[in-house]
Short mmCIF file of C-alpha atoms in Angstrom, two decimals:
data_model
loop_
_atom_site.label_atom_id
_atom_site.label_comp_id
_atom_site.label_asym_id
_atom_site.label_seq_id
_atom_site.Cartn_x
_atom_site.Cartn_y
_atom_site.Cartn_z
CA MET A 1 7.65 -63.03 4.95
CA THR A 2 6.78 -61.01 8.03
CA THR A 3 8.66 -57.56 8.71
CA ILE A 4 8.99 -55.40 11.39
CA ASN A 5 7.61 -52.05 11.17
CA LEU A 6 10.05 -49.73 12.40
CA ASP A 7 7.91 -46.78 12.12
CA ASP A 8 5.94 -48.35 15.25
CA PRO A 9 7.74 -46.69 18.45
CA HIS A 10 6.81 -49.74 20.43
CA LYS A 11 8.14 -52.08 17.92
CA ARG A 12 11.16 -50.33 17.45
CA GLU A 13 11.90 -50.32 21.13
CA TRP A 14 11.32 -54.09 21.17
CA SER A 15 13.62 -54.41 18.24
CA LEU A 16 16.47 -52.36 19.82
CA ALA A 17 16.00 -54.39 23.37
CA SER A 18 16.69 -57.81 21.16
CA LEU A 19 19.71 -56.07 19.44
CA ALA A 20 20.92 -55.53 22.95
CA PHE A 21 20.04 -58.76 24.38
CA ALA A 22 22.27 -60.20 21.20
CA ALA A 23 25.16 -57.69 21.78
CA PHE A 24 25.43 -58.10 25.60
CA GLY A 25 24.86 -62.20 25.30
CA ILE A 26 27.37 -62.39 22.39
CA GLY A 27 29.68 -60.20 24.55
CA PHE A 28 29.78 -62.12 27.64
CA LEU A 29 30.08 -65.48 25.81
CA ALA A 30 32.99 -64.08 24.20
CA SER A 31 34.68 -63.01 27.16
CA LEU A 32 34.09 -66.41 28.74
CA LEU A 33 35.47 -67.97 25.48
CA ASN A 34 38.60 -66.00 25.96
CA LEU A 35 38.97 -66.85 29.71
CA LEU A 36 38.62 -70.91 28.73
CA ASN A 37 40.92 -70.51 25.80
CA PHE A 38 43.74 -68.51 27.95
CA ASN A 39 43.41 -71.57 30.40
CA LYS A 40 43.08 -74.26 27.93
CA TYR A 41 39.98 -75.19 29.62
CA PRO A 42 37.91 -77.97 28.09
CA ILE A 43 34.82 -76.62 26.24
CA PHE A 44 32.33 -79.19 26.66
CA ARG A 45 31.95 -79.52 30.17
CA ALA A 46 28.91 -79.33 32.40
CA GLU A 47 30.14 -76.12 34.14
CA VAL A 48 30.64 -74.36 30.79
CA LEU A 49 26.99 -74.83 30.05
CA ILE A 50 26.18 -73.73 33.70
CA ILE A 51 28.02 -70.43 33.51
CA SER A 52 26.74 -69.86 29.73
CA VAL A 53 23.23 -70.06 30.84
CA ILE A 54 24.11 -67.71 33.78
CA LEU A 55 25.57 -64.95 31.52
CA LEU A 56 22.69 -65.44 28.75
CA ALA A 57 20.44 -64.95 32.00
CA ILE A 58 22.36 -61.54 32.79
CA ALA A 59 22.20 -60.48 29.27
CA ALA A 60 18.54 -60.81 29.11
CA ILE A 61 18.29 -58.80 32.70
CA ALA A 62 20.45 -56.36 31.07
CA ALA A 63 18.35 -56.07 27.64
CA GLY A 64 15.17 -55.84 30.08
CA ILE A 65 16.77 -52.74 31.69
CA TYR A 66 17.82 -51.42 28.40
CA ARG A 67 13.96 -51.71 27.34
CA ALA A 68 12.90 -49.95 30.35
CA ALA A 69 15.26 -47.10 29.93
CA GLN A 70 13.99 -46.34 26.30
CA PRO A 71 13.86 -43.89 25.07
CA ARG A 72 15.56 -41.36 27.26
CA ILE A 73 18.69 -42.93 28.94
CA SER A 74 18.71 -46.30 27.02
CA PHE A 75 22.43 -44.85 25.30
CA ALA A 76 23.78 -44.97 28.94
CA ILE A 77 22.83 -48.67 29.50
CA THR A 78 24.53 -49.42 26.21
CA GLY A 79 27.82 -47.39 27.24
CA ILE A 80 27.76 -49.13 30.47
CA PHE A 81 27.48 -52.85 29.48
CA GLY A 82 29.69 -52.18 26.55
CA ALA A 83 32.50 -51.02 28.73
CA ILE A 84 31.83 -54.00 30.95
CA ILE A 85 32.20 -56.44 28.04
CA THR A 86 35.53 -54.60 26.95
CA ASP A 87 36.75 -54.72 30.69
CA LEU A 88 35.96 -58.57 30.95
CA SER A 89 37.81 -59.06 27.84
CA THR A 90 41.11 -56.89 27.98
CA ASP A 91 43.06 -55.57 30.79
CA ILE A 92 41.89 -51.61 31.26
CA SER A 93 42.37 -49.30 33.87
CA THR A 94 39.18 -47.39 36.00
CA ASN A 95 39.93 -44.24 33.97
CA VAL A 96 40.24 -46.08 30.83
CA PHE A 97 36.78 -48.01 31.44
CA PHE A 98 34.84 -44.70 32.08
CA THR A 99 36.15 -43.02 28.69
CA ILE A 100 34.83 -46.07 27.08
CA ILE A 101 31.64 -45.59 28.35
CA LEU A 102 31.44 -41.94 27.69
CA CYS A 103 32.49 -43.19 23.97
CA ILE A 104 29.88 -45.76 23.58
CA ALA A 105 27.48 -43.74 25.21
CA ALA A 106 27.67 -40.67 22.88
CA SER A 107 27.83 -42.75 19.93
CA ALA A 108 24.57 -44.77 20.91
CA TRP A 109 22.70 -41.31 21.59
CA PHE A 110 22.97 -40.73 17.81
CA GLN A 111 23.14 -44.26 16.22
CA PRO A 112 21.85 -46.60 19.08
CA ARG A 113 21.07 -49.90 16.58
CA ASN A 114 24.38 -49.02 14.67
CA VAL A 115 26.36 -49.20 18.07
CA LEU A 116 24.52 -52.34 19.21
CA LYS A 117 25.19 -54.03 15.53
CA LEU A 118 28.75 -52.81 16.10
CA ILE A 119 29.03 -54.81 19.58
CA ILE A 120 27.54 -58.05 18.15
CA ALA A 121 30.13 -57.84 15.24
CA ALA A 122 33.31 -56.99 17.21
CA PHE A 123 32.37 -59.49 19.89
CA GLY A 124 30.95 -61.95 17.50
CA SER A 125 34.37 -62.19 15.71
CA VAL A 126 36.17 -62.95 19.15
CA MET A 127 33.71 -65.48 20.06
CA LEU A 128 34.17 -67.07 16.63
CA PHE A 129 38.13 -67.20 16.97
CA GLN A 130 38.00 -68.20 20.51
CA SER A 131 35.53 -71.14 19.65
CA VAL A 132 37.62 -72.30 16.80
CA ALA A 133 40.90 -72.15 18.80
CA LEU A 134 39.31 -74.13 21.62
CA LEU A 135 37.59 -76.85 19.06
CA ILE A 136 41.07 -77.39 17.32
CA GLY A 137 43.01 -77.76 20.50
CA TYR A 138 40.32 -79.67 22.25
CA GLY A 139 41.56 -82.98 24.09
CA LYS A 140 45.44 -82.01 23.30
CA PRO A 141 47.49 -81.25 26.08
CA PRO A 142 48.97 -77.65 25.31
CA ALA A 143 52.39 -77.27 23.87
CA GLN A 144 55.06 -75.97 26.25
CA SER A 145 57.05 -73.34 24.77
CA ASN A 146 60.64 -72.37 25.79
CA GLU A 147 60.33 -68.96 27.33
CA ALA A 148 64.18 -68.66 28.19
CA LYS A 149 65.52 -65.51 26.76
CA ARG A 150 69.16 -65.92 27.55
CA LEU A 151 70.02 -69.59 26.18
CA GLN A 152 73.04 -71.19 27.30
CA ASP A 153 75.55 -72.39 25.11
CA PRO A 154 75.39 -76.32 24.83
CA LYS A 155 78.92 -76.24 24.02
CA MET A 156 79.76 -75.34 27.65
CA ALA A 157 78.01 -77.96 29.36
CA ASP A 158 79.87 -80.17 31.67
CA ASN A 159 77.98 -83.69 31.56
CA ARG A 160 80.04 -84.78 34.43
CA LEU A 161 78.47 -82.61 37.27
CA THR A 162 76.27 -84.10 39.96
CA PRO A 163 72.73 -83.18 38.94
CA ILE A 164 70.71 -80.86 41.16
CA VAL A 165 66.87 -81.03 41.74
CA HIS A 166 65.58 -77.57 43.53
CA LEU A 167 62.21 -77.17 44.48
CA VAL A 168 61.18 -73.56 46.25
CA LEU A 169 57.89 -74.38 48.02
CA ASP A 170 56.15 -71.19 48.54
CA SER A 171 54.97 -70.61 51.93
CA TYR A 172 56.81 -73.44 53.41
CA MET A 173 57.42 -72.65 57.09
CA GLY A 174 60.74 -73.51 58.98
CA LEU A 175 60.58 -76.35 61.59
CA GLU A 176 61.39 -73.99 64.18
CA GLY A 177 58.21 -72.08 63.21
CA MET A 178 55.91 -75.28 62.97
CA ASN A 179 56.92 -76.11 66.68
CA SER A 180 56.53 -72.37 67.84
CA SER A 181 54.53 -71.56 70.86
CA GLU A 182 52.60 -68.89 68.65
CA GLY A 183 51.04 -71.70 66.51
CA ASN A 184 48.74 -74.42 66.22
CA PHE A 185 50.39 -76.96 63.88
CA GLY A 186 50.03 -79.84 66.23
CA ASN A 187 52.89 -82.42 65.73
CA LEU A 188 53.91 -81.17 62.30
CA ARG A 189 57.34 -80.38 63.09
CA ALA A 190 58.03 -83.81 64.46
CA GLU A 191 56.65 -85.45 61.56
CA GLN A 192 58.52 -83.30 58.95
CA GLU A 193 61.62 -84.24 60.52
CA GLN A 194 60.93 -87.73 60.29
CA PHE A 195 60.13 -87.59 56.83
CA TYR A 196 63.49 -85.96 55.96
CA LEU A 197 65.85 -87.51 58.29
CA SER A 198 64.70 -90.88 57.27
CA ARG A 199 65.21 -90.13 53.62
CA GLY A 200 68.91 -88.92 54.03
CA PHE A 201 68.39 -85.11 54.10
CA GLN A 202 70.20 -82.71 56.32
CA ILE A 203 67.61 -80.11 57.82
CA TYR A 204 68.23 -76.66 58.93
CA PRO A 205 65.51 -76.05 61.70
CA GLN A 206 66.25 -72.49 62.41
CA ALA A 207 66.36 -71.27 58.73
CA TYR A 208 64.64 -68.00 58.12
CA SER A 209 63.84 -65.67 54.98
CA ARG A 210 64.57 -61.91 55.14
CA HIS A 211 61.29 -60.92 53.33
CA GLY A 212 57.64 -61.82 53.94
CA LYS A 213 56.93 -61.87 50.01
CA THR A 214 58.29 -63.97 47.49
CA VAL A 215 58.72 -61.07 44.83
CA ASN A 216 61.26 -59.65 47.52
CA SER A 217 62.63 -62.91 49.40
CA LEU A 218 63.49 -65.10 46.02
CA PRO A 219 65.49 -62.25 44.31
CA GLU A 220 67.16 -61.77 47.78
CA PHE A 221 68.25 -65.62 48.52
CA LEU A 222 69.20 -66.34 44.87
CA SER A 223 71.55 -63.49 44.68
CA TYR A 224 73.13 -64.58 48.02
CA GLY A 225 71.78 -61.17 49.57
CA LYS A 226 73.87 -58.94 47.23
CA GLY A 227 70.93 -58.12 44.88
CA PRO A 228 69.09 -54.53 44.70
CA HIS A 229 65.95 -54.20 46.51
CA ALA A 230 62.53 -53.23 45.11
CA THR A 231 62.26 -49.43 44.57
CA GLN A 232 58.97 -49.50 42.49
CA PRO A 233 56.01 -50.84 44.09
CA ARG A 234 55.49 -54.38 43.78
CA ASN A 235 51.95 -54.90 45.42
CA VAL A 236 50.70 -55.88 41.54
CA GLN A 237 52.63 -59.04 42.75
CA PHE A 238 54.90 -59.04 39.74
CA THR A 239 58.53 -58.67 39.15
CA VAL A 240 61.00 -59.49 36.50
CA ALA A 241 63.76 -61.05 38.46
CA PRO A 242 67.37 -59.29 37.79
CA PRO A 243 70.16 -61.45 36.64
CA LEU A 244 70.73 -63.57 40.08
CA ASP A 245 74.01 -64.94 41.04
CA TYR A 246 72.83 -68.52 41.68
CA PHE A 247 71.91 -68.92 38.03
CA LEU A 248 75.15 -67.34 36.79
CA ASP A 249 77.42 -69.25 38.99
CA LEU A 250 75.65 -72.54 37.87
CA ASP A 251 75.93 -71.41 34.11
CA ARG A 252 79.83 -70.47 34.71
CA LYS A 253 80.30 -74.25 36.22
CA GLY A 254 78.90 -75.98 33.46
CA TYR A 255 75.17 -76.79 34.54
CA ARG A 256 72.34 -76.77 32.09
CA THR A 257 69.47 -75.62 33.82
CA THR A 258 65.75 -75.84 33.35
CA VAL A 259 63.16 -73.55 35.14
CA SER A 260 59.22 -73.86 35.85
CA THR A 261 57.96 -70.75 37.76
CA PRO A 262 54.90 -68.88 38.26
CA SER A 263 54.37 -65.89 36.11
CA PHE A 264 54.40 -63.17 38.87
CA VAL A 265 58.30 -63.88 39.23
CA ASP A 266 59.61 -64.12 36.00
CA LEU A 267 62.98 -65.94 36.12
CA CYS A 268 62.94 -66.46 32.19
CA VAL A 269 64.38 -63.07 30.84
CA ASN A 270 67.42 -62.26 32.67
CA GLN A 271 68.93 -65.72 33.91
CA PRO A 272 71.13 -67.86 31.37
CA LEU A 273 69.23 -71.01 30.90
CA THR A 274 68.58 -73.94 28.92
CA ALA A 275 64.78 -73.87 29.19
CA CYS A 276 62.27 -72.04 31.07
CA ASN A 277 58.48 -71.74 31.31
CA ASN A 278 56.06 -69.25 33.18
CA TYR A 279 52.97 -71.43 34.26
CA ASN A 280 49.95 -69.51 35.14
CA SER A 281 49.85 -69.79 39.08
CA SER A 282 46.06 -70.00 39.33
CA ASP A 283 45.15 -72.22 36.19
CA LEU A 284 41.54 -72.86 35.96
CA SER A 285 42.42 -75.89 33.87
CA SER A 286 43.68 -77.48 37.12
CA MET A 287 40.50 -77.93 38.39
CA ALA A 288 38.93 -79.69 35.19
CA SER A 289 39.93 -83.24 36.59
CA SER A 290 39.55 -82.63 40.14
CA ASP A 291 36.65 -83.75 42.42
CA LEU A 292 35.01 -80.23 42.74
CA SER A 293 31.21 -80.61 41.31
CA ALA A 294 30.15 -78.77 38.11
CA THR A 295 28.55 -76.19 40.16
CA GLU A 296 31.46 -75.40 42.18
CA ARG A 297 33.75 -75.15 39.05
CA ALA A 298 31.12 -73.01 37.52
CA LYS A 299 31.43 -70.52 40.41
CA VAL A 300 35.17 -70.39 40.16
CA ILE A 301 34.79 -69.67 36.68
CA GLY A 302 32.13 -67.00 37.09
CA LEU A 303 34.17 -65.21 40.15
CA THR A 304 37.24 -65.35 37.64
CA MET A 305 35.61 -63.54 34.88
CA LEU A 306 34.35 -60.91 37.65
CA GLU A 307 37.94 -60.30 38.93
CA LEU A 308 38.98 -59.57 35.40
CA SER A 309 36.85 -56.54 35.34
CA ASN A 310 38.74 -53.75 37.75
CA PHE A 311 34.86 -52.16 37.71
CA ALA A 312 33.23 -55.54 38.52
CA ALA A 313 35.56 -56.76 41.18
CA ILE A 314 35.78 -53.38 43.08
CA ILE A 315 31.80 -53.56 43.00
CA THR A 316 31.55 -57.24 44.00
CA ALA A 317 34.13 -56.53 46.81
CA THR A 318 32.40 -53.67 48.32
CA VAL A 319 29.29 -55.62 48.01
CA ASP A 320 30.65 -58.74 49.47
CA THR A 321 32.19 -56.97 52.54
CA GLN A 322 28.92 -54.70 53.42
CA ILE A 323 26.81 -58.11 53.28
CA ALA A 324 29.59 -59.66 55.52
CA LYS A 325 29.28 -56.88 58.12
CA LEU A 326 25.46 -57.25 58.17
CA ARG A 327 25.71 -60.88 58.31
CA GLY A 328 28.50 -61.32 60.75
CA SER A 329 29.55 -63.62 58.13
CA HIS A 330 33.11 -65.24 58.23
CA GLU A 331 32.81 -66.88 54.94
CA ARG A 332 35.90 -66.74 52.36
CA LYS A 333 35.99 -63.28 50.48
CA LEU A 334 34.38 -63.52 46.82
CA PHE A 335 38.06 -62.48 45.86
CA ASN A 336 39.91 -65.34 47.29
CA ARG A 337 37.66 -67.83 46.02
CA THR A 338 39.12 -67.52 42.44
CA LYS A 339 42.56 -68.48 43.74
CA LEU A 340 43.59 -71.84 42.61
CA TYR A 341 47.04 -71.68 43.86
CA SER A 342 47.51 -74.89 45.48
CA LEU A 343 45.39 -77.08 43.29
CA THR A 344 47.71 -75.35 40.36
CA GLY A 345 50.94 -76.33 42.48
CA PHE A 346 50.00 -79.92 42.89
CA GLN A 347 49.10 -80.19 39.10
CA GLN A 348 52.71 -78.50 38.60
CA LEU A 349 54.58 -80.82 41.43
CA ASP A 350 53.29 -83.99 39.70
CA ALA A 351 54.51 -82.97 36.14
CA PHE A 352 57.81 -81.85 37.33
CA THR A 353 58.01 -85.38 39.09
CA ARG A 354 57.10 -87.44 35.91
CA GLU A 355 59.91 -85.34 34.08
CA LEU A 356 62.65 -86.32 36.14
CA ALA A 357 62.54 -89.88 34.63
CA SER A 358 64.91 -87.99 32.03
CA LEU A 359 67.33 -86.05 34.12
CA LYS A 360 70.84 -86.41 33.24
CA ARG A 361 74.41 -85.39 34.87
CA GLY A 362 74.97 -81.82 34.21
CA GLU A 363 71.58 -80.65 34.72
CA VAL A 364 69.91 -78.47 37.08
CA ARG A 365 65.92 -78.93 37.55
CA PHE A 366 64.50 -75.77 39.25
CA ALA A 367 60.55 -75.50 40.03
CA HIS A 368 58.98 -72.72 42.21
CA LEU A 369 55.58 -74.07 43.21
CA LEU A 370 53.03 -72.54 44.90
CA LEU A 371 52.74 -75.51 47.73
CA PRO A 372 51.88 -75.69 50.73
CA HIS A 373 50.23 -72.10 49.62
CA ASP A 374 46.66 -71.00 50.56
CA PRO A 375 44.16 -71.77 49.78
CA TYR A 376 44.16 -74.81 51.92
CA ILE A 377 42.21 -77.39 50.32
CA MET A 378 43.03 -81.06 51.53
CA ASP A 379 41.65 -83.00 54.33
CA ASP A 380 43.62 -85.20 56.92
CA ARG A 381 43.72 -88.06 54.25
CA CYS A 382 44.89 -85.95 51.39
CA ARG A 383 41.23 -85.78 49.75
CA LEU A 384 40.09 -82.31 47.97
CA LEU A 385 37.61 -80.55 50.18
CA SER A 386 34.59 -78.93 48.63
CA GLU A 387 35.36 -75.32 47.42
CA ARG A 388 33.27 -73.84 50.32
CA GLN A 389 35.35 -75.36 52.90
CA TRP A 390 38.85 -74.18 51.66
CA ILE A 391 40.65 -71.65 53.84
CA ASP A 392 42.99 -68.80 53.25
CA GLU A 393 45.84 -67.87 54.92
CA HIS A 394 44.75 -64.43 55.94
CA GLY A 395 41.54 -65.44 56.98
CA PRO A 396 38.68 -64.76 57.72
CA ALA A 397 38.76 -67.98 59.81
CA ASP A 398 40.74 -67.70 63.05
CA PHE A 399 43.92 -68.57 63.80
CA ALA A 400 43.74 -72.21 64.96
CA LYS A 401 41.74 -72.96 61.91
CA ARG A 402 44.14 -71.52 59.62
CA ASP A 403 47.10 -73.18 61.19
CA ALA A 404 45.55 -76.46 61.36
CA ALA A 405 44.38 -76.42 57.54
CA TYR A 406 48.05 -75.19 56.93
CA ALA A 407 49.22 -78.43 58.62
CA ARG A 408 47.35 -80.86 56.71
CA GLN A 409 48.04 -79.51 53.51
CA THR A 410 51.91 -79.61 54.10
CA ARG A 411 51.45 -83.38 55.32
CA CYS A 412 49.44 -84.10 52.31
CA MET A 413 52.18 -82.35 50.13
CA THR A 414 55.06 -84.30 51.81
CA ASN A 415 53.58 -87.70 52.30
CA GLY A 416 51.97 -87.64 48.92
CA ALA A 417 53.58 -85.58 46.32
CA LEU A 418 57.34 -85.13 47.79
CA ARG A 419 57.37 -88.94 48.55
CA ARG A 420 56.51 -89.93 45.34
CA LEU A 421 58.84 -87.25 43.78
CA ILE A 422 61.82 -88.92 45.98
CA ALA A 423 60.65 -92.35 44.88
CA GLU A 424 60.88 -91.33 41.21
CA LEU A 425 64.59 -89.89 41.78
CA ASP A 426 65.57 -93.20 43.39
CA LYS A 427 64.56 -95.00 40.36
CA THR A 428 67.58 -93.77 37.82
CA GLU A 429 71.25 -93.52 38.43
CA ALA A 430 71.22 -89.74 37.96
CA GLY A 431 68.25 -89.45 40.41
CA ARG A 432 69.99 -91.31 43.08
CA ALA A 433 73.27 -89.24 42.59
CA ALA A 434 71.37 -86.06 42.52
CA ILE A 435 71.76 -83.31 45.07
CA VAL A 436 68.12 -82.76 46.15
CA LEU A 437 67.32 -78.87 47.72
CA ILE A 438 63.97 -78.67 49.05
CA GLN A 439 63.30 -75.04 50.62
CA GLY A 440 60.42 -72.51 51.57
CA ASP A 441 60.75 -68.92 50.46
CA HIS A 442 59.03 -67.48 53.70
CA GLY A 443 56.44 -68.95 56.53
CA SER A 444 53.14 -69.90 56.32
CA ARG A 445 51.89 -66.40 56.82
CA THR A 446 48.83 -67.56 58.22
CA VAL A 447 48.57 -63.85 60.08
CA ASP A 448 46.01 -61.24 59.30
CA HIS A 449 48.69 -59.17 57.31
CA VAL A 450 52.69 -59.30 57.24
CA PRO A 451 54.56 -57.14 59.40
CA LEU A 452 54.99 -53.51 57.88
CA ALA A 453 57.18 -50.76 58.58
CA ASP A 454 54.53 -48.65 59.74
CA GLY A 455 55.95 -47.41 63.08
CA THR A 456 54.10 -50.15 65.02
CA ARG A 457 55.77 -53.34 66.74
CA PRO A 458 55.16 -56.77 64.95
CA SER A 459 53.88 -59.35 67.41
CA LEU A 460 55.76 -62.58 67.69
CA ARG A 461 53.36 -64.57 66.05
CA ALA A 462 53.34 -62.15 62.91
CA MET A 463 57.24 -62.31 62.87
CA THR A 464 57.10 -66.21 63.23
CA MET A 465 54.43 -67.09 60.73
CA THR A 466 56.19 -64.57 58.06
CA HIS A 467 59.81 -65.42 58.27
CA SER A 468 60.50 -68.98 59.81
CA ALA A 469 61.39 -70.81 56.13
CA PHE A 470 62.05 -74.46 55.57
CA PHE A 471 65.51 -75.70 54.23
CA ALA A 472 66.67 -79.15 53.63
CA MET A 473 69.24 -80.77 51.29
CA ARG A 474 70.18 -84.37 50.56
CA ILE A 475 74.03 -84.86 49.21
CA PRO A 476 74.94 -88.11 47.88
CA GLY A 477 77.49 -89.24 50.50
CA GLU A 478 76.26 -87.02 53.01
CA PRO A 479 74.49 -88.17 56.47
CA SER A 480 71.27 -87.14 57.48
CA ALA A 481 71.52 -84.39 60.14
CA SER A 482 69.94 -81.56 61.79
CA VAL A 483 72.33 -78.77 61.71
CA GLN A 484 71.98 -75.97 64.07
CA GLY A 485 72.32 -72.41 63.93
CA ARG A 486 70.08 -69.57 62.68
CA TYR A 487 70.98 -68.83 59.23
CA ALA A 488 69.20 -66.80 56.51
CA LEU A 489 68.14 -68.10 53.17
CA ASP A 490 70.79 -65.98 51.31
CA GLU A 491 73.71 -67.07 53.80
CA LEU A 492 72.66 -70.81 53.25
CA PHE A 493 72.66 -70.35 49.32
CA GLY A 494 76.20 -68.10 49.22
CA ALA A 495 77.53 -71.08 51.53
CA PHE A 496 76.51 -73.70 49.01
CA ALA A 497 77.85 -71.68 46.18
CA VAL A 498 81.16 -71.39 47.90
CA ALA A 499 81.37 -75.03 48.40
CA GLY A 500 81.06 -75.31 44.87
CA PHE A 501 77.39 -76.67 44.98
CA SER A 502 78.79 -79.93 46.01
CA SER A 503 78.00 -80.16 49.72
CA ALA A 504 75.69 -78.89 52.36
CA PRO A 505 76.35 -75.37 53.21
CA ARG A 506 77.68 -74.24 56.85
CA PRO A 507 77.73 -70.59 56.92
CA VAL A 508 79.13 -68.84 59.52
CA SER A 509 76.34 -67.42 62.27
CA HIS A 510 75.53 -63.95 62.27
CA SER A 511 72.68 -62.11 64.14
CA ALA A 512 69.13 -62.71 62.61
CA GLU A 513 67.61 -59.67 60.78
CA VAL A 514 64.95 -59.36 58.51
CA TYR A 515 63.25 -56.43 56.45
CA LEU A 516 60.01 -54.80 56.91
CA MET A 517 58.21 -53.37 53.81
CA ASP A 518 55.65 -50.46 53.28
CA GLY A 519 52.38 -50.88 51.79
CA ASN A 520 53.92 -51.01 48.36
CA TRP A 521 56.23 -54.02 48.98
CA ILE A 522 59.21 -52.01 48.98
CA PRO A 523 61.71 -52.99 52.01
CA ARG A 524 62.28 -49.99 54.03
CA GLN A 525 63.63 -50.90 57.65
CA ARG A 526 66.08 -53.87 58.43
CA ILE A 527 65.24 -55.29 62.14
CA ALA A 528 66.16 -58.04 64.26
CA LEU A 529 64.20 -61.19 64.18
CA PRO A 530 63.06 -62.32 67.50
CA GLU A 531 63.51 -65.79 68.88
CA PHE A 532 60.85 -67.75 68.12
CA THR A 533 59.46 -69.43 71.53
CA GLN A 534 59.11 -73.17 71.12
CA LYS A 535 56.37 -75.51 72.68
CA PHE A 536 57.70 -78.01 75.20
CA THR A 537 57.75 -81.58 73.06
CA LYS A 538 59.06 -85.15 74.20
CA ASN A 539 60.92 -85.16 71.14
#
């Protein structure tokens, strides 16, 4: 049996470097499995193998750095990589990150071998547990739990009520905005009008949202404009919505309401609901069955891992920005290349449509979906583009390219997914009788940034792309129509509630006003919304 003579300094250093490779490699793989398990991503895939090999190569490089740093500063390398692995596996602040570096490095100064063994043991157990969880659940669709906290009383249900199917489609721009002289959406408005009017909908071309961010706009219109505004920073893109009048009124009327919503606006806590599900708004599993190549999927997984680490995200974003400046590059930013909002949105909309087969009277089916939200991923024929061709709402592509990409995605959503949804509804008695409400929550936001209350005058393009919001409703027994009038979403919902959720709203017209927010997404200033200048058309 061959043994390593640890009294030989050279052999001792290589022994420690081998331990470092094992510690860093196991740590990186444990973080990867943690991410895959959270997203219910299938493990036996080429992209998982690719990213695993890359992570082990990074671990080998880290071990090489550790070896070169011996014997004087290798303890610091242990501290840095130990903290990075921890940061990849859990949500910690920058201050905690540097504290972990100091603690691990100080321990490694005295006990380098034992600290590395401890890292191997700690993350090896994580790797084992995550592997078992992935293998046990492999090939099985994840069970969807009911996250509603205020459960409705089934005894109060009124099974005679007309069912309601309500879609909040994120970034779905209003018809007037689609035809704005400030945009480049082609014939999108005319196409959208024809789609909805031919299917019995009443459309509201001049509808608008008072806010440019979902975390503010959604609570505003679902409370009929009466809800409190944010007073704490919301720029982390998360809020637990307070009790909202819309859901309270539906409950009082006897509706049983089911909600599906992205996790950054949590409706499951304070609303009276029968069922509620917060889904991951950028779900890695949505690309598992897509047409993306294995290398593209591996790239998205790897970049998502980087974004999980506050420290790594800061470093990569800084490097990415500097390289782009040096090269004059207009490629997508690295932090945007982790976003699968619209791909997840298409998946969620298909699932929502399939479940409409069980729709019954007295039910409300409500879904907030990140469509036609960026990234813009579809071509003119509704085929998934390669990841490098995706376009983001805030650039760096120019406005014309952003608008054209937005128009393509909107056409795909309506002519594909929404066409299937309406056809599915028309298959059942409850579906044919249902009130169908389809709306946006704000505009396309194909701008460099949304208007802020910073003392500067917002451009007409910025106001149009931010605040024009889609609104259409199909009411059994009411003919299709184009309803004239400039109405805020909260005014439309207030009028719908006054009508007992039984007829299309016809609110009293008021002057159009919107809110500008500060850099923390807190509404600060209420201003008049300018008229959206329209392009000349033959329609």
